[in-house]
mmCIF file of C-alpha atoms in Angstrom:
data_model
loop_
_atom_site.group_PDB
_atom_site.id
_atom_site.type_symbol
_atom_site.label_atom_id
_atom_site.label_comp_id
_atom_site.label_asym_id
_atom_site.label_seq_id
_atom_site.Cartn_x
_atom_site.Cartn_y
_atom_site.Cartn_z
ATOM 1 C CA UNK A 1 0.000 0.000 0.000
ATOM 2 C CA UNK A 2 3.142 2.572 0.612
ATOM 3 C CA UNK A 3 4.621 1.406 -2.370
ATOM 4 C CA UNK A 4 1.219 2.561 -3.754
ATOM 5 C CA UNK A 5 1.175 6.156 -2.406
ATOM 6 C CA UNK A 6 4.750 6.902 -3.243
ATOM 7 C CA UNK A 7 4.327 6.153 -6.692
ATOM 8 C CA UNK A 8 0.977 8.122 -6.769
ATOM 9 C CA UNK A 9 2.731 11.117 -5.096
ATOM 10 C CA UNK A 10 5.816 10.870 -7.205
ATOM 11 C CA UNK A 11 4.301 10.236 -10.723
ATOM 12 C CA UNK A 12 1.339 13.404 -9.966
ATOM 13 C CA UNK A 13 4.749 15.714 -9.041
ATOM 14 C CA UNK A 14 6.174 14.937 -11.953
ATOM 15 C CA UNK A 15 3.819 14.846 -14.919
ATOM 16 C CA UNK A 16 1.509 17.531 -12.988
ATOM 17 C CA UNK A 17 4.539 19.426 -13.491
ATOM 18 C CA UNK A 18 4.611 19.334 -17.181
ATOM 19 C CA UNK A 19 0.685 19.779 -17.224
ATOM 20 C CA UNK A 20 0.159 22.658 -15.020
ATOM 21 C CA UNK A 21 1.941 25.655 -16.803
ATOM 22 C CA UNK A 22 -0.115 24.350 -19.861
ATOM 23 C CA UNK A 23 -3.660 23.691 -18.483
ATOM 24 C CA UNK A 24 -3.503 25.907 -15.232
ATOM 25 C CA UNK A 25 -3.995 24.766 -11.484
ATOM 26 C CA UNK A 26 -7.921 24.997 -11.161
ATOM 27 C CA UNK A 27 -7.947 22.931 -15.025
ATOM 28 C CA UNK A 28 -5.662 20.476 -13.460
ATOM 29 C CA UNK A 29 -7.199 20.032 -10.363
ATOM 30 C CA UNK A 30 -10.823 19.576 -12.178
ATOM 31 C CA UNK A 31 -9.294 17.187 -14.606
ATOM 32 C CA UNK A 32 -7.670 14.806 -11.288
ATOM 33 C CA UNK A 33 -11.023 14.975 -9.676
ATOM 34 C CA UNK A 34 -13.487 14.232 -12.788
ATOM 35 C CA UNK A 35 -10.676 11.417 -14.001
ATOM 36 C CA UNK A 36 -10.701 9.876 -10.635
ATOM 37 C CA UNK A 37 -14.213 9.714 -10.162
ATOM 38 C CA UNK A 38 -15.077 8.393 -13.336
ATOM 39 C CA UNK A 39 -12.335 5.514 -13.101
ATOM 40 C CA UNK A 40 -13.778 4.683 -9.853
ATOM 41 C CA UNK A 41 -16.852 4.657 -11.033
ATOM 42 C CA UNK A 42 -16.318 2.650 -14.006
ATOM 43 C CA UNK A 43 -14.088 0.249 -11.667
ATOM 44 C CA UNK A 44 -17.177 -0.149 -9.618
ATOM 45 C CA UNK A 45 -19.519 -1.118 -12.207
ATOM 46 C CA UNK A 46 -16.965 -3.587 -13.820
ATOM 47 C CA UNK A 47 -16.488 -5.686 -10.198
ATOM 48 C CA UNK A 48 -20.727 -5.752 -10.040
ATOM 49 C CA UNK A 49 -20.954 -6.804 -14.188
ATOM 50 C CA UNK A 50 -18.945 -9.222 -13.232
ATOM 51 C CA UNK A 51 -19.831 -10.462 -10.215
ATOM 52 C CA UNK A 52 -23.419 -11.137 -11.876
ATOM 53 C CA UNK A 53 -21.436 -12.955 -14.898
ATOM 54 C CA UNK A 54 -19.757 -15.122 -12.912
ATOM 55 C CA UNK A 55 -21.702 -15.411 -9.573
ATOM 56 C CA UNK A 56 -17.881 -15.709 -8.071
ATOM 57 C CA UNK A 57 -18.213 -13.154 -4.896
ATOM 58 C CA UNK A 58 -14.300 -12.835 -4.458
ATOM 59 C CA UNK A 59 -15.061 -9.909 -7.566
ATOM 60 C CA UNK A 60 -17.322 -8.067 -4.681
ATOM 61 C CA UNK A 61 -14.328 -7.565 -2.188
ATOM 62 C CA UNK A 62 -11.555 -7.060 -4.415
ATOM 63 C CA UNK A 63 -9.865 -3.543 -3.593
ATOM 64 C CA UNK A 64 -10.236 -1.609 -6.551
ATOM 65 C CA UNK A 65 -7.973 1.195 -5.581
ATOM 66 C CA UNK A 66 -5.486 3.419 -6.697
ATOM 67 C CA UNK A 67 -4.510 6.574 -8.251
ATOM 68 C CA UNK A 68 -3.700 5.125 -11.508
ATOM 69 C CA UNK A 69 -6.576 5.886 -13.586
ATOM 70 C CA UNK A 70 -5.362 9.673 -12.874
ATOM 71 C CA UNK A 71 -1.929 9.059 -13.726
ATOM 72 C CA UNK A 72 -2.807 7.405 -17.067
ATOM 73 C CA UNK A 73 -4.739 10.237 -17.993
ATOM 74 C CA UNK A 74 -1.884 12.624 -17.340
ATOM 75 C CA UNK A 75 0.046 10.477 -19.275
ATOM 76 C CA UNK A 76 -2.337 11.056 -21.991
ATOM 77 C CA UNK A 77 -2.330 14.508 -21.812
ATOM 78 C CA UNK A 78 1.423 14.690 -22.178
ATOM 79 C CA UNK A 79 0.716 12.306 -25.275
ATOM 80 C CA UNK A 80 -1.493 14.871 -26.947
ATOM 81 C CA UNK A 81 0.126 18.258 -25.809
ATOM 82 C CA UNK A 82 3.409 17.222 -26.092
ATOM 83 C CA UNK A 83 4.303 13.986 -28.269
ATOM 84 C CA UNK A 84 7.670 15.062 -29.928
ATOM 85 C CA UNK A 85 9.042 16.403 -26.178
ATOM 86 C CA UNK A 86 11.465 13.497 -24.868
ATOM 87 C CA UNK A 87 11.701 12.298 -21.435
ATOM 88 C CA UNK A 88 14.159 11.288 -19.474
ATOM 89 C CA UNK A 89 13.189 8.160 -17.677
ATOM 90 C CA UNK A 90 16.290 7.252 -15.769
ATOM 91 C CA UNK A 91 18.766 6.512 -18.730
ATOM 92 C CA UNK A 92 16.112 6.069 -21.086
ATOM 93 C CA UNK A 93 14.648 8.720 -23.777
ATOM 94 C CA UNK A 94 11.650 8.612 -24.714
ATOM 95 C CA UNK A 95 9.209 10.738 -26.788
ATOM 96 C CA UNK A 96 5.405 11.773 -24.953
ATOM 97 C CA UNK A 97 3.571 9.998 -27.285
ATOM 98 C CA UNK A 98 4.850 6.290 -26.186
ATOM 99 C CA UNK A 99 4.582 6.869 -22.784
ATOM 100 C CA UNK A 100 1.253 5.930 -22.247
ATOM 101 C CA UNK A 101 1.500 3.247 -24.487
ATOM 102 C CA UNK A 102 5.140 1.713 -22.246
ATOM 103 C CA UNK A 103 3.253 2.538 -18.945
ATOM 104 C CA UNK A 104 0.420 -0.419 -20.217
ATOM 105 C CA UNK A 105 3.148 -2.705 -21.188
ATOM 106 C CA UNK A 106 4.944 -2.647 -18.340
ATOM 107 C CA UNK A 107 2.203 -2.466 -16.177
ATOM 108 C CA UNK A 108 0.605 -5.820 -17.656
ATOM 109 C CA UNK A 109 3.969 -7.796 -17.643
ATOM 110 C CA UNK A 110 4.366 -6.809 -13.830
ATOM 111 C CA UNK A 111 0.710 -8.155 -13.346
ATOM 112 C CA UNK A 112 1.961 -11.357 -14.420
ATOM 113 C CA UNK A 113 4.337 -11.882 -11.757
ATOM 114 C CA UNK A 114 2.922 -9.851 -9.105
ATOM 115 C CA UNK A 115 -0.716 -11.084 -7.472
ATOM 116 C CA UNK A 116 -1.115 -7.719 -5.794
ATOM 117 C CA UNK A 117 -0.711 -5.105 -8.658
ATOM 118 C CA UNK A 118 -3.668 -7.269 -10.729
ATOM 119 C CA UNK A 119 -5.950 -5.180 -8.539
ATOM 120 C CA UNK A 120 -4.615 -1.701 -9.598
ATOM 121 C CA UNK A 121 -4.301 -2.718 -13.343
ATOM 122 C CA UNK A 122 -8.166 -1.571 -13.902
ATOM 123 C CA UNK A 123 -6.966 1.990 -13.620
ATOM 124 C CA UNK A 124 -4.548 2.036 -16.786
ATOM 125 C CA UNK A 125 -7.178 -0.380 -19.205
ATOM 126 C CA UNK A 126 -9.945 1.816 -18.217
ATOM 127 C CA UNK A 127 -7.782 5.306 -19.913
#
């Protein structure tokens, strides 16, 4: 769950950075709040569709958590406002516009080898 937050904290710092001189502090702050609501919304909906599919109540107390719906969407907003910027990423450069797209891969490979993170994967299919 700290693991969680950190990244949460880390990865709003950083691409609310590149966001905010662009899109303003009330525009950003709107955009976290409507993004986050929706995912959770939509997260909720998914666990009771299928719950009712599969009549398998382990779906009902899942935690559907997280603050990566929000992050994803940043990610997408770097994507469209600034695709041909590169990032540093530790040693790696990469341009906006495959950052989104890297943040899903990796995310899905780690799923495979970590139980816990399958839970938080709903945020970045759901952007």
């Amino acid at each position: 769950m700290c693991f969680q937050v950190i990244i949460s904290i880390i990865g709003l710092l950083l691409f609310g950075k590149l966001l905010e001189p662009l899109w303003g502090t009330k525009k950003l702050s709107k955009f976290v709040f409507i993004v986050n609501f929706s995912t959770s919304m939509c997260a909720f909906v998914t666990a009771i569709a299928v719950y009712y599919v599969t009549q398998q109540e382990s779906y009902l107390y899942t935690p559907l958590s997280g603050f990566y719906g929000v992050l994803s969407g940043l990610l997408v907003g770097i994507k469209q406002l600034m695709p041909e910027m590169e990032l540093s990423l530790f040693v790696l450069k990469i341009k906006g516009k495959w950052i989104p797209s890297l943040t899903a891969l990796i995310s899905i490979v780690v799923s495979f080898f970590m139980k816990d993170l399958v839970s938080y994967l709903n945020g970045h299919s759901l952007i």
